[in-house]
Short mmCIF file of C-alpha atoms and ligand atoms in Angstrom, two decimals:
data_model
loop_
_atom_site.label_atom_id
_atom_site.label_comp_id
_atom_site.label_asym_id
_atom_site.label_seq_id
_atom_site.Cartn_x
_atom_site.Cartn_y
_atom_site.Cartn_z
CA MET A 1 -9.43 -17.46 -17.09
CA SER A 2 -10.53 -16.76 -13.57
CA SER A 3 -8.14 -18.08 -10.65
CA ASN A 4 -10.34 -20.83 -9.91
CA GLU A 5 -9.91 -22.21 -13.32
CA PHE A 6 -5.90 -22.75 -12.80
CA ARG A 7 -5.10 -25.68 -11.22
CA VAL A 8 -2.82 -25.33 -8.21
CA PRO A 9 -0.45 -28.09 -7.14
CA ASP A 10 -1.02 -29.25 -3.45
CA VAL A 11 2.17 -27.92 -1.62
CA ALA A 12 2.95 -29.22 1.99
CA ARG A 13 2.48 -26.85 4.53
CA ASP A 14 6.52 -26.71 5.42
CA ARG A 15 6.96 -25.68 1.90
CA LEU A 16 4.50 -22.77 1.88
CA PRO A 17 6.83 -20.27 3.17
CA ALA A 18 9.22 -21.07 0.08
CA LEU A 19 6.46 -20.88 -2.43
CA LEU A 20 5.09 -17.59 -1.09
CA CYS A 21 8.56 -15.82 -0.94
CA ALA A 22 9.69 -16.72 -4.35
CA MET A 23 6.19 -16.49 -6.08
CA PRO A 24 6.05 -13.09 -8.23
CA LYS A 25 3.62 -10.52 -6.94
CA ALA A 26 2.72 -7.04 -7.12
CA GLU A 27 2.39 -4.79 -4.04
CA LEU A 28 -0.35 -2.03 -4.12
CA HIS A 29 -0.57 -0.61 -0.48
CA MET A 30 2.59 0.67 0.56
CA HIS A 31 3.30 4.16 1.83
CA ILE A 32 7.06 5.10 0.74
CA GLU A 33 7.41 7.19 3.81
CA GLY A 34 6.29 4.03 6.02
CA SER A 35 9.74 2.41 4.70
CA LEU A 36 11.94 4.71 6.40
CA GLU A 37 13.75 2.51 8.83
CA PRO A 38 15.22 3.79 12.19
CA GLU A 39 18.82 3.43 10.58
CA LEU A 40 17.69 5.67 7.45
CA ILE A 41 15.86 8.17 9.65
CA PHE A 42 18.94 8.43 11.69
CA SER A 43 21.42 8.82 8.59
CA LEU A 44 19.06 11.32 6.89
CA ALA A 45 18.90 13.24 10.17
CA GLN A 46 22.78 13.67 10.30
CA ARG A 47 23.12 14.45 6.56
CA ASN A 48 20.45 17.28 6.83
CA GLY A 49 21.62 18.37 10.08
CA LEU A 50 18.61 17.60 12.09
CA ASP A 51 18.05 16.89 15.77
CA LEU A 52 15.94 13.85 16.44
CA PRO A 53 14.05 13.54 20.01
CA TYR A 54 15.52 10.04 20.17
CA ALA A 55 19.00 9.01 21.38
CA SER A 56 19.58 6.06 19.28
CA VAL A 57 18.11 3.82 16.58
CA GLU A 58 17.15 1.36 19.46
CA GLU A 59 15.28 4.15 21.19
CA LEU A 60 13.29 4.92 18.06
CA ARG A 61 12.56 1.37 17.30
CA ARG A 62 11.33 0.92 20.76
CA ALA A 63 8.79 3.76 20.43
CA TYR A 64 7.13 1.54 17.70
CA ALA A 65 4.41 0.14 19.92
CA PHE A 66 1.00 1.36 18.87
CA ALA A 67 -2.42 1.10 20.56
CA ASP A 68 -4.28 2.42 17.22
CA LEU A 69 -3.94 4.24 13.66
CA GLN A 70 -3.36 7.66 15.38
CA SER A 71 -0.82 6.65 17.69
CA PHE A 72 1.15 5.15 14.74
CA LEU A 73 0.64 8.27 12.57
CA ASP A 74 1.87 10.65 15.11
CA ILE A 75 5.39 8.69 15.05
CA TYR A 76 5.35 8.12 11.13
CA TYR A 77 4.65 11.96 10.41
CA ALA A 78 7.51 12.85 12.63
CA GLY A 79 10.00 10.35 10.93
CA ALA A 80 9.08 11.55 7.42
CA ALA A 81 10.36 15.16 8.63
CA VAL A 82 14.06 13.92 7.93
CA LEU A 83 13.19 14.31 4.22
CA ILE A 84 14.25 17.57 2.78
CA HIS A 85 16.00 17.28 -0.58
CA GLU A 86 15.16 15.24 -4.05
CA GLN A 87 17.93 12.81 -3.07
CA ASP A 88 16.54 11.78 0.18
CA PHE A 89 13.19 10.90 -1.26
CA TYR A 90 14.90 9.03 -3.98
CA ASP A 91 17.27 7.03 -1.68
CA MET A 92 13.96 5.96 0.41
CA ALA A 93 12.18 4.92 -2.61
CA LEU A 94 14.92 2.89 -4.02
CA ALA A 95 16.20 1.21 -0.65
CA TYR A 96 12.65 -0.04 -0.67
CA LEU A 97 12.23 -1.11 -4.25
CA ALA A 98 15.64 -2.97 -3.91
CA ARG A 99 14.18 -4.79 -0.97
CA ALA A 100 11.13 -5.21 -2.68
CA ALA A 101 12.77 -6.96 -5.62
CA THR A 102 14.74 -9.26 -3.35
CA GLU A 103 11.23 -10.60 -2.23
CA ASN A 104 10.39 -11.29 -6.02
CA VAL A 105 7.61 -8.29 -5.88
CA THR A 106 7.77 -7.57 -9.73
CA HIS A 107 5.35 -4.22 -9.84
CA ALA A 108 4.86 -1.60 -6.66
CA GLU A 109 2.29 1.18 -6.51
CA LEU A 110 3.69 3.64 -4.01
CA PHE A 111 1.52 5.69 -2.05
CA PHE A 112 3.25 9.06 -0.95
CA ASP A 113 1.68 11.91 1.37
CA PRO A 114 2.96 15.27 -0.17
CA GLN A 115 1.01 17.28 2.50
CA THR A 116 3.39 15.95 5.06
CA HIS A 117 6.31 17.60 3.10
CA THR A 118 4.70 20.80 1.71
CA ALA A 119 4.01 21.83 5.04
CA ARG A 120 7.17 21.68 5.91
CA GLY A 121 8.16 24.00 3.05
CA VAL A 122 9.60 21.02 0.84
CA ALA A 123 8.44 21.80 -2.63
CA MET A 124 6.19 19.13 -4.59
CA GLN A 125 8.70 18.85 -7.32
CA THR A 126 11.56 17.78 -4.83
CA VAL A 127 9.09 15.07 -3.77
CA VAL A 128 7.76 13.85 -6.90
CA ASN A 129 10.87 14.16 -8.79
CA GLY A 130 12.95 12.09 -6.46
CA LEU A 131 10.40 9.31 -6.08
CA HIS A 132 9.68 9.24 -9.86
CA ARG A 133 13.56 8.92 -10.51
CA ALA A 134 13.81 6.00 -8.19
CA CYS A 135 10.81 4.25 -9.74
CA VAL A 136 12.28 4.76 -13.33
CA ASP A 137 15.82 3.34 -12.13
CA ALA A 138 14.10 0.47 -10.53
CA GLN A 139 13.10 -0.62 -14.06
CA ARG A 140 16.68 -0.45 -15.22
CA GLN A 141 18.44 -1.86 -12.01
CA LEU A 142 16.02 -4.22 -10.44
CA GLY A 143 13.88 -5.33 -13.69
CA MET A 144 10.78 -4.32 -11.81
CA THR A 145 8.05 -1.73 -12.46
CA ALA A 146 7.02 1.07 -10.05
CA SER A 147 4.54 3.81 -10.11
CA LEU A 148 3.33 6.58 -7.79
CA ILE A 149 0.03 7.51 -6.06
CA MET A 150 -0.51 10.84 -4.46
CA CYS A 151 -2.63 10.51 -1.19
CA PHE A 152 -4.55 13.33 0.31
CA VAL A 153 -4.62 13.36 4.21
CA ARG A 154 -8.11 13.04 5.32
CA HIS A 155 -7.55 14.94 8.86
CA LEU A 156 -7.03 18.07 6.69
CA PRO A 157 -9.86 19.80 4.70
CA GLU A 158 -10.66 19.24 1.08
CA LYS A 159 -9.49 22.76 0.50
CA ASP A 160 -5.97 21.70 1.23
CA ALA A 161 -6.57 18.50 -0.96
CA PHE A 162 -7.45 20.84 -3.70
CA GLU A 163 -4.29 22.98 -3.21
CA THR A 164 -2.15 19.77 -3.24
CA LEU A 165 -3.95 18.85 -6.55
CA GLU A 166 -3.03 22.14 -7.99
CA GLN A 167 0.56 21.97 -6.84
CA ALA A 168 0.67 18.52 -8.45
CA MET A 169 -0.68 19.61 -11.93
CA PRO A 170 2.75 19.88 -13.70
CA PHE A 171 3.68 16.48 -12.63
CA LEU A 172 0.46 14.42 -13.26
CA ASP A 173 2.65 12.53 -15.99
CA LYS A 174 4.64 10.96 -13.08
CA ILE A 175 1.53 10.11 -10.90
CA ILE A 176 -1.00 7.45 -11.95
CA GLY A 177 -3.58 8.10 -9.22
CA VAL A 178 -4.75 9.22 -6.15
CA GLY A 179 -5.61 8.11 -2.64
CA LEU A 180 -6.97 8.83 0.78
CA ASP A 181 -5.07 8.24 4.04
CA SER A 182 -4.26 9.13 7.57
CA GLY A 183 -6.80 9.29 10.63
CA GLU A 184 -10.03 7.55 9.43
CA VAL A 185 -12.60 7.98 12.02
CA GLY A 186 -14.60 11.26 11.81
CA ASN A 187 -13.18 11.98 8.44
CA PRO A 188 -15.50 9.98 6.10
CA PRO A 189 -14.69 9.89 2.51
CA GLU A 190 -17.58 11.90 1.24
CA ASN A 191 -15.69 14.97 2.57
CA PHE A 192 -13.65 14.56 -0.44
CA ALA A 193 -16.17 14.21 -2.86
CA ARG A 194 -15.27 17.22 -5.07
CA VAL A 195 -11.40 16.71 -5.33
CA PHE A 196 -12.04 13.09 -6.08
CA ALA A 197 -14.51 13.99 -8.73
CA ARG A 198 -11.88 16.42 -10.16
CA CYS A 199 -9.21 13.78 -10.21
CA ARG A 200 -11.45 11.48 -12.21
CA GLU A 201 -12.01 14.29 -14.86
CA LEU A 202 -8.14 14.47 -14.85
CA GLY A 203 -8.12 10.60 -15.85
CA LEU A 204 -6.24 9.84 -12.50
CA HIS A 205 -6.87 6.21 -10.94
CA LEU A 206 -8.73 6.61 -7.56
CA VAL A 207 -8.54 4.51 -4.46
CA ALA A 208 -9.28 5.49 -0.60
CA HIS A 209 -8.35 3.89 2.75
CA ALA A 210 -12.03 2.77 3.94
CA GLY A 211 -12.90 0.37 6.70
CA GLU A 212 -9.37 -0.01 8.29
CA GLU A 213 -10.92 1.29 11.78
CA GLY A 214 -13.88 3.16 10.32
CA PRO A 215 -17.16 1.47 9.66
CA PRO A 216 -18.55 -0.20 6.62
CA ALA A 217 -20.70 3.13 5.75
CA TYR A 218 -17.16 4.52 4.75
CA ILE A 219 -16.54 1.69 2.33
CA TRP A 220 -19.98 2.34 0.93
CA SER A 221 -19.10 6.27 0.34
CA ALA A 222 -15.77 5.48 -0.92
CA LEU A 223 -17.45 3.37 -3.72
CA ASP A 224 -20.48 5.47 -4.25
CA VAL A 225 -19.41 8.88 -3.66
CA LEU A 226 -15.62 8.98 -4.56
CA LYS A 227 -16.10 5.97 -6.95
CA VAL A 228 -12.74 4.37 -6.25
CA GLU A 229 -11.41 1.38 -8.05
CA ARG A 230 -9.92 -0.16 -5.08
CA ILE A 231 -10.35 -0.06 -1.35
CA ASP A 232 -7.30 -0.13 0.94
CA HIS A 233 -7.75 -2.19 4.02
CA GLY A 234 -11.52 -2.82 3.67
CA VAL A 235 -11.45 -5.42 6.46
CA GLN A 236 -14.69 -3.90 8.27
CA ALA A 237 -16.67 -4.83 5.37
CA ALA A 238 -17.16 -8.47 6.95
CA LYS A 239 -19.42 -6.58 9.18
CA ASP A 240 -22.04 -6.14 6.62
CA SER A 241 -23.11 -8.98 4.35
CA SER A 242 -24.95 -6.65 1.62
CA LEU A 243 -21.50 -4.83 1.24
CA MET A 244 -19.65 -8.04 0.94
CA GLN A 245 -22.00 -9.03 -1.85
CA ARG A 246 -21.49 -5.66 -3.50
CA LEU A 247 -17.68 -6.20 -3.35
CA VAL A 248 -17.68 -9.64 -4.64
CA LYS A 249 -20.34 -8.67 -7.56
CA ASP A 250 -18.21 -5.41 -8.69
CA LYS A 251 -14.80 -7.41 -8.07
CA MET A 252 -13.52 -4.49 -6.10
CA PRO A 253 -10.19 -5.20 -4.97
CA LEU A 254 -9.13 -4.95 -1.24
CA THR A 255 -5.73 -4.13 -0.42
CA VAL A 256 -5.31 -5.78 3.14
CA CYS A 257 -2.21 -5.39 5.31
CA PRO A 258 -2.06 -7.94 8.05
CA LEU A 259 0.66 -7.12 9.93
CA SER A 260 -0.41 -3.71 9.93
CA ASN A 261 -3.76 -4.56 11.36
CA LEU A 262 -2.14 -6.79 14.04
CA LYS A 263 0.09 -3.83 14.92
CA LEU A 264 -2.45 -1.17 14.93
CA CYS A 265 -4.76 -3.56 17.00
CA VAL A 266 -7.52 -3.91 14.39
CA PHE A 267 -7.35 -7.72 15.20
CA PRO A 268 -6.07 -9.11 18.50
CA SER A 269 -4.13 -11.74 16.76
CA LEU A 270 -3.02 -12.63 13.10
CA ALA A 271 -4.96 -16.01 13.78
CA ALA A 272 -8.09 -13.76 14.49
CA HIS A 273 -7.49 -11.81 10.77
CA ASN A 274 -10.54 -12.28 8.40
CA LEU A 275 -8.31 -12.46 5.22
CA LYS A 276 -9.38 -16.05 4.46
CA THR A 277 -12.92 -15.22 5.16
CA LEU A 278 -12.68 -12.38 2.74
CA LEU A 279 -11.26 -14.72 0.14
CA ASP A 280 -13.46 -17.49 0.66
CA ALA A 281 -16.26 -15.30 0.04
CA GLY A 282 -14.93 -14.65 -3.45
CA ILE A 283 -13.50 -11.10 -2.53
CA VAL A 284 -10.47 -9.98 -4.74
CA ALA A 285 -8.18 -9.49 -1.53
CA THR A 286 -4.72 -8.70 -1.99
CA VAL A 287 -1.92 -8.66 0.72
CA ASN A 288 0.45 -5.92 1.32
CA SER A 289 2.70 -4.30 3.91
CA ASP A 290 1.26 -0.68 4.47
CA ASP A 291 4.37 0.57 6.40
CA PRO A 292 6.75 -2.16 6.37
CA ALA A 293 9.48 -0.29 8.73
CA TYR A 294 7.11 0.35 11.50
CA PHE A 295 4.77 -2.86 11.49
CA GLY A 296 7.63 -5.49 11.57
CA GLY A 297 7.63 -7.02 8.14
CA TYR A 298 7.85 -6.30 4.41
CA LEU A 299 5.73 -8.22 1.93
CA ASN A 300 6.94 -11.59 2.35
CA GLU A 301 6.64 -11.53 6.02
CA ASN A 302 3.17 -10.59 5.81
CA PHE A 303 2.31 -13.53 3.68
CA THR A 304 4.30 -16.25 5.62
CA GLN A 305 3.20 -15.16 8.97
CA THR A 306 -0.43 -14.64 7.71
CA PHE A 307 -0.58 -18.01 6.02
CA ALA A 308 1.11 -19.77 9.27
CA ALA A 309 -1.62 -18.24 11.48
CA THR A 310 -4.76 -18.71 9.58
CA GLY A 311 -4.17 -21.81 7.49
CA LEU A 312 -4.22 -20.45 4.11
CA THR A 313 -3.27 -22.95 1.30
CA SER A 314 -1.32 -22.94 -1.92
CA GLN A 315 -4.55 -22.27 -4.01
CA HIS A 316 -5.01 -18.94 -1.88
CA ALA A 317 -1.32 -18.10 -2.53
CA TYR A 318 -1.87 -18.20 -6.16
CA THR A 319 -5.29 -16.42 -5.85
CA LEU A 320 -3.59 -13.61 -3.78
CA ALA A 321 -0.84 -13.13 -6.23
CA ARG A 322 -3.17 -13.32 -9.32
CA ASN A 323 -5.33 -10.72 -7.42
CA SER A 324 -2.28 -8.23 -7.05
CA PHE A 325 -1.88 -8.17 -10.68
CA GLU A 326 -5.56 -8.23 -11.60
CA ALA A 327 -6.22 -5.15 -9.29
CA SER A 328 -3.03 -3.32 -10.24
CA PHE A 329 -3.26 -0.33 -12.68
CA VAL A 330 -0.84 -1.64 -15.26
CA ASP A 331 -2.20 -1.81 -19.04
CA ALA A 332 -3.59 -5.14 -20.18
CA ALA A 333 -0.64 -6.14 -21.92
CA ALA A 334 1.57 -5.94 -18.97
CA LYS A 335 -1.11 -7.59 -17.00
CA HIS A 336 -0.82 -10.55 -19.15
CA GLY A 337 2.62 -10.68 -19.06
CA TYR A 338 2.81 -10.67 -15.29
CA VAL A 339 0.19 -13.40 -14.85
CA ASP A 340 1.93 -15.54 -17.76
CA ARG A 341 5.00 -15.39 -15.33
CA LEU A 342 2.86 -16.27 -12.26
CA ASN A 343 1.33 -19.23 -13.91
CA ASP A 344 4.93 -20.43 -15.40
CA TYR A 345 6.01 -20.13 -11.53
CA PHE A 346 3.08 -22.20 -10.02
CA GLU A 347 3.40 -24.90 -12.82
CA THR A 348 7.15 -25.44 -12.39
CA PHE A 349 7.13 -25.33 -8.20
CA SER A 350 7.76 -28.38 -6.76
N1 HPA B 401 -3.95 4.13 7.33
C1 HPA B 401 -4.04 5.56 7.34
N2 HPA B 401 -3.11 6.44 6.90
C2 HPA B 401 -1.77 5.79 6.71
C3 HPA B 401 -1.40 4.37 6.74
C4 HPA B 401 -2.64 3.67 7.28
O1 HPA B 401 -2.59 2.40 7.58
N3 HPA B 401 -0.31 4.63 6.86
C5 HPA B 401 0.50 5.63 6.43
N4 HPA B 401 -0.64 6.37 6.56
ZN1 ZN B 402 -2.19 2.33 4.36
#
């Protein structure tokens, strides 16, 4: 059944926030290092005996005013330097997952950036084992599922991505796929054609950030050269009508991150965000939080603020939640289970 066949009851605008917060949903675009709240950065720095170039939590939070993606990445990579031990990675991931569970996220696929850590001498196994143990415990303790997607940073050469893949080989049973992130403009997807082809041979799922700040051409090459299964961000697709048609025809999911786009000045305001345009064109868009500790909101804030600003309806809410499960990398049986729960939720919401 397509989402259009599910009759969604009309919900008054003042009841939409409650609907959005309580509906079950998946989060598919979330960098786990972007969940490091200033308080956690300070407590990990203290635990690990590290000095921070900020005097207080408040001073660090005040630095979170970004002009573009690069100005954010500089602070984001510096913050991630407090992660040293396996327990640090575990604590960070479990804190995010516990928060997500309270927001009725029933499944999360988490990005991580191993090169940020291995470049500082932290072993791949420290990173993966800590994050993976949190994903396993989330199922037992929080009743949600979670899995890991390893990102290659595109500001470094493909050779480094191959080395990272080599280091990850013993842990591929703990990683469901690979992605491509970091500074986009000037670092097009096709620079990573060979390493993505190798990951494809290894049976890994493939995604890539494209069309966040970069042009539609980067989305085309993520599709045609890297052969990705989802596009992360992808909002610049609206500038290219034949690309829009291609995305619709292929049911290619876009993992859209509205508050991230606002904070990184991709759109001047949430009211100017093109999520409604994408959805109404038939694109399989989803809503995600990207780096919630830095962008002023976790998943439910992304939903409620975007709906308030853009006039999206309860039908859009259903479509977005449904898309999040359909676009996830869980198996068909699990997907059915999540969608059944979603349908039950919408049938009984009043
Ligand atoms: N874009 C690119 N790289 C990133 C992002 C993002 O939004 N967040 C963390 N790394
Ligand atoms: Zn991202």
